[in-house]
């Protein structure tokens, strides 16, 4: 009996010690409809490697703007998560506010960091003032989604390469009885498609520290949007509804982030889906903005175990093994060399629709944040202006450009 009691005491002592060694970290991310399946797919391998770390998932952010706004509020209330996923263009404000923590001390302890697939070209997306503040988790580029059944029924056999060709396809579809031939992603987070049209002309929206909304390239972008919206009779529908309508076979062409490809494929109707490179303004785009997000350490815990657990989670989800699930479950590209070149060596050849964005990687440019504390407000001003084009409320693009320049100037640090 004495031996039995001793054994029980030892077992209880061991289980108590294990419980004490367990660490819980809190994690928040955007776009549940895109990433829920990704994190679910990652968790078994993570728990196998780190059985003592529990990841508590917070309610997801609606968008990258919502994610940044939420974290800014949580910093004031003292309720920050340990790790947050933030849009690549929203990291700088968190660094400037002292919310994002440098990952340099953790990286310095890693002897095999470069071997895990992290290199300067990838880390530069989250490097601010020569220090790494986030590890890029997923990178996207804008692409075209095509319902080839609808295209062929309208007499179109090849994918359009310019917006003029897109408009021609719209007209053929309309002549064939298609009510809604196109959805063009003007509403995507961070004015991403406006930046895509400007980068297509090799012009950044923030040039040498100043907004370039008054540039000829910005006017050309607004005019290009107007042509697409009006000549294609594009309906002003909410983007989630548009994704559902395209997947259901009701929209002929959709221009959106490659990130949605996994979601579209999971709900796709009975039609041939093909993705194609983002069309250009009369020629191949000279550049395109990198979309996506990065894992940022925002923990306020002073417990070294929590900090190390948060780093273990960040490192795993962005490593070759973790990042591979990004490509498999979404349309994002893992910004990790090991994932793309080793683990996914055969994946893209077997999944050509997901390879489209990878083929555009030479065009990758920065997704730019707007200067000062009013970056989110500037994003909304531009969003509202573009919506006026969609609804037909704005018809004179030079006049709209001037209005946007004036409104945005009032929100900039130096006018």
Tab-separated table of N, CA, C and O in Angstrom, residues 287-340:
chain	number	residue	atom	x	y	z
A	287	UNK	N	4.802	46.945	-61.777
A	287	UNK	CA	4.902	46.538	-60.388
A	287	UNK	C	3.510	46.286	-59.837
A	287	UNK	O	2.511	46.707	-60.423
A	288	UNK	N	3.453	45.579	-58.702
A	288	UNK	CA	2.194	45.324	-58.005
A	288	UNK	C	2.475	45.307	-56.504
A	288	UNK	O	3.533	44.837	-56.070
A	289	UNK	N	1.539	45.811	-55.688
A	289	UNK	CA	1.788	45.874	-54.245
A	289	UNK	C	1.634	44.516	-53.571
A	289	UNK	O	0.716	43.752	-53.878
A	290	UNK	N	2.542	44.225	-52.660
A	290	UNK	CA	2.471	42.987	-51.885
A	290	UNK	C	1.400	43.123	-50.815
A	290	UNK	O	1.502	43.964	-49.927
A	291	UNK	N	0.364	42.304	-50.896
A	291	UNK	CA	-0.623	42.251	-49.824
A	291	UNK	C	-0.205	41.212	-48.807
A	291	UNK	O	0.830	40.563	-48.940
A	292	UNK	N	-1.033	41.034	-47.786
A	292	UNK	CA	-0.743	39.994	-46.810
A	292	UNK	C	-0.522	40.538	-45.421
A	292	UNK	O	-0.764	41.705	-45.130
A	293	UNK	N	-0.035	39.663	-44.543
A	293	UNK	CA	0.108	40.054	-43.143
A	293	UNK	C	1.356	39.461	-42.512
A	293	UNK	O	2.030	38.623	-43.107
A	294	UNK	N	1.631	39.941	-41.321
A	294	UNK	CA	2.813	39.493	-40.587
A	294	UNK	C	2.440	39.243	-39.131
A	294	UNK	O	1.516	39.859	-38.589
A	295	UNK	N	3.163	38.320	-38.517
A	295	UNK	CA	2.975	38.026	-37.095
A	295	UNK	C	3.796	39.016	-36.280
A	295	UNK	O	5.013	39.122	-36.458
A	296	UNK	N	3.125	39.740	-35.383
A	296	UNK	CA	3.759	40.800	-34.606
A	296	UNK	C	3.635	40.485	-33.115
A	296	UNK	O	2.565	40.103	-32.637
A	297	UNK	N	4.725	40.634	-32.391
A	297	UNK	CA	4.736	40.397	-30.948
A	297	UNK	C	4.266	41.653	-30.224
A	297	UNK	O	4.888	42.705	-30.329
A	298	UNK	N	3.149	41.535	-29.492
A	298	UNK	CA	2.595	42.679	-28.760
A	298	UNK	C	2.363	42.337	-27.294
A	298	UNK	O	1.669	43.070	-26.589
A	299	UNK	N	2.922	41.249	-26.845
A	299	UNK	CA	2.685	40.789	-25.473
A	299	UNK	C	3.176	41.811	-24.446
A	299	UNK	O	4.257	42.390	-24.583
A	300	UNK	N	2.366	42.030	-23.415
A	300	UNK	CA	2.779	42.902	-22.307
A	300	UNK	C	3.216	42.087	-21.092
A	300	UNK	O	3.519	42.664	-20.046
A	301	UNK	N	3.249	40.764	-21.237
A	301	UNK	CA	3.652	39.901	-20.131
A	301	UNK	C	5.135	40.075	-19.830
A	301	UNK	O	5.958	40.195	-20.741
A	302	UNK	N	5.459	40.083	-18.545
A	302	UNK	CA	6.861	40.157	-18.131
A	302	UNK	C	7.424	38.767	-17.835
A	302	UNK	O	8.580	38.644	-17.425
A	303	UNK	N	6.595	37.757	-18.029
A	303	UNK	CA	7.014	36.375	-17.796
A	303	UNK	C	7.827	35.903	-19.005
A	303	UNK	O	7.299	35.826	-20.118
A	304	UNK	N	9.097	35.566	-18.824
A	304	UNK	CA	9.929	35.110	-19.950
A	304	UNK	C	9.337	33.894	-20.659
A	304	UNK	O	9.508	33.738	-21.873
A	305	UNK	N	8.617	33.039	-19.903
A	305	UNK	CA	8.025	31.845	-20.516
A	305	UNK	C	6.944	32.224	-21.529
A	305	UNK	O	6.800	31.589	-22.576
A	306	UNK	N	6.171	33.247	-21.209
A	306	UNK	CA	5.136	33.705	-22.137
A	306	UNK	C	5.776	34.307	-23.380
A	306	UNK	O	5.353	34.051	-24.509
A	307	UNK	N	6.820	35.108	-23.165
A	307	UNK	CA	7.520	35.712	-24.298
A	307	UNK	C	8.119	34.641	-25.215
A	307	UNK	O	8.003	34.724	-26.437
A	308	UNK	N	8.734	33.631	-24.618
A	308	UNK	CA	9.334	32.561	-25.412
A	308	UNK	C	8.268	31.734	-26.124
A	308	UNK	O	8.455	31.300	-27.259
A	309	UNK	N	7.132	31.534	-25.462
A	309	UNK	CA	6.031	30.782	-26.080
A	309	UNK	C	5.465	31.559	-27.268
A	309	UNK	O	5.147	30.979	-28.310
A	310	UNK	N	5.338	32.864	-27.101
A	310	UNK	CA	4.848	33.700	-28.198
A	310	UNK	C	5.809	33.635	-29.380
A	310	UNK	O	5.386	33.540	-30.540
A	311	UNK	N	7.096	33.677	-29.096
A	311	UNK	CA	8.093	33.569	-30.166
A	311	UNK	C	8.024	32.190	-30.831
A	311	UNK	O	8.121	32.084	-32.064
A	312	UNK	N	7.841	31.131	-30.045
A	312	UNK	CA	7.737	29.790	-30.617
A	312	UNK	C	6.557	29.705	-31.582
A	312	UNK	O	6.659	29.089	-32.661
A	313	UNK	N	5.443	30.341	-31.229
A	313	UNK	CA	4.265	30.346	-32.104
A	313	UNK	C	4.536	31.146	-33.376
A	313	UNK	O	4.247	30.692	-34.482
A	314	UNK	N	5.124	32.331	-33.228
A	314	UNK	CA	5.446	33.164	-34.397
A	314	UNK	C	6.383	32.414	-35.334
A	314	UNK	O	6.178	32.377	-36.546
A	315	UNK	N	7.396	31.817	-34.763
A	315	UNK	CA	8.391	31.131	-35.590
A	315	UNK	C	7.785	29.916	-36.290
A	315	UNK	O	8.061	29.670	-37.469
A	316	UNK	N	6.925	29.182	-35.599
A	316	UNK	CA	6.344	27.994	-36.216
A	316	UNK	C	5.426	28.341	-37.380
A	316	UNK	O	5.534	27.763	-38.461
A	317	UNK	N	4.531	29.293	-37.180
A	317	UNK	CA	3.537	29.574	-38.228
A	317	UNK	C	4.157	30.212	-39.461
A	317	UNK	O	3.587	30.151	-40.551
A	318	UNK	N	5.335	30.815	-39.308
A	318	UNK	CA	5.995	31.441	-40.453
A	318	UNK	C	7.132	30.584	-41.007
A	318	UNK	O	7.761	30.956	-41.997
A	319	UNK	N	7.388	29.434	-40.373
A	319	UNK	CA	8.466	28.554	-40.812
A	319	UNK	C	8.039	27.790	-42.054
A	319	UNK	O	6.884	27.862	-42.497
A	320	UNK	N	8.954	27.015	-42.600
A	320	UNK	CA	8.625	26.231	-43.783
A	320	UNK	C	7.432	25.328	-43.571
A	320	UNK	O	6.508	25.282	-44.386
A	321	UNK	N	7.419	24.614	-42.460
A	321	UNK	CA	6.335	23.667	-42.190
A	321	UNK	C	5.001	24.379	-41.984
A	321	UNK	O	3.986	24.011	-42.565
A	322	UNK	N	5.016	25.414	-41.167
A	322	UNK	CA	3.771	26.134	-40.908
A	322	UNK	C	3.297	26.901	-42.124
A	322	UNK	O	2.110	26.871	-42.479
A	323	UNK	N	4.214	27.591	-42.780
A	323	UNK	CA	3.838	28.431	-43.913
A	323	UNK	C	3.327	27.620	-45.091
A	323	UNK	O	2.548	28.130	-45.906
A	324	UNK	N	3.732	26.365	-45.201
A	324	UNK	CA	3.238	25.535	-46.297
A	324	UNK	C	1.727	25.398	-46.247
A	324	UNK	O	1.066	25.311	-47.288
A	325	UNK	N	1.163	25.390	-45.029
A	325	UNK	CA	-0.293	25.278	-44.898
A	325	UNK	C	-0.998	26.507	-45.472
A	325	UNK	O	-2.162	26.428	-45.865
A	326	UNK	N	-0.302	27.655	-45.493
A	326	UNK	CA	-0.884	28.865	-46.077
A	326	UNK	C	-1.209	28.632	-47.546
A	326	UNK	O	-2.309	28.945	-48.023
A	327	UNK	N	-0.250	28.075	-48.276
A	327	UNK	CA	-0.458	27.826	-49.702
A	327	UNK	C	-1.506	26.746	-49.930
A	327	UNK	O	-2.316	26.832	-50.861
A	328	UNK	N	-1.513	25.738	-49.094
A	328	UNK	CA	-2.417	24.611	-49.298
A	328	UNK	C	-3.875	24.972	-49.006
A	328	UNK	O	-4.787	24.440	-49.638
A	329	UNK	N	-4.107	25.871	-48.053
A	329	UNK	CA	-5.477	26.153	-47.617
A	329	UNK	C	-6.019	27.483	-48.135
A	329	UNK	O	-7.225	27.728	-48.058
A	330	UNK	N	-5.146	28.367	-48.624
A	330	UNK	CA	-5.582	29.663	-49.151
A	330	UNK	C	-4.972	29.826	-50.538
A	330	UNK	O	-4.520	28.860	-51.134
A	331	UNK	N	-4.940	31.053	-51.028
A	331	UNK	CA	-4.221	31.329	-52.266
A	331	UNK	C	-2.997	32.171	-52.007
A	331	UNK	O	-2.295	32.581	-52.931
A	332	UNK	N	-2.739	32.465	-50.719
A	332	UNK	CA	-1.555	33.240	-50.360
A	332	UNK	C	-0.283	32.473	-50.682
A	332	UNK	O	-0.274	31.230	-50.721
A	333	UNK	N	0.795	33.213	-50.839
A	333	UNK	CA	2.103	32.606	-50.990
A	333	UNK	C	2.853	32.739	-49.673
A	333	UNK	O	2.849	33.812	-49.065
A	334	UNK	N	3.484	31.674	-49.207
A	334	UNK	CA	4.305	31.792	-48.007
A	334	UNK	C	5.575	32.587	-48.324
A	334	UNK	O	6.278	32.242	-49.267
A	335	UNK	N	5.870	33.646	-47.569
A	335	UNK	CA	7.104	34.398	-47.818
A	335	UNK	C	8.292	33.695	-47.159
A	335	UNK	O	9.045	34.279	-46.402
A	336	UNK	N	8.419	32.427	-47.429
A	336	UNK	CA	9.428	31.605	-46.791
A	336	UNK	C	10.050	30.707	-47.858
A	336	UNK	O	9.347	29.930	-48.510
A	337	UNK	N	11.348	30.848	-48.013
A	337	UNK	CA	12.052	30.124	-49.069
A	337	UNK	C	11.925	28.616	-48.914
A	337	UNK	O	11.717	27.885	-49.897
A	338	UNK	N	12.028	28.135	-47.681
A	338	UNK	CA	11.943	26.691	-47.445
A	338	UNK	C	10.579	26.154	-47.850
A	338	UNK	O	10.460	25.075	-48.442
A	339	UNK	N	9.532	26.916	-47.535
A	339	UNK	CA	8.179	26.470	-47.890
A	339	UNK	C	7.991	26.440	-49.389
A	339	UNK	O	7.474	25.464	-49.954
A	340	UNK	N	8.402	27.487	-50.067
A	340	UNK	CA	8.154	27.600	-51.502
A	340	UNK	C	9.040	26.688	-52.343
A	340	UNK	O	8.613	26.153	-53.357
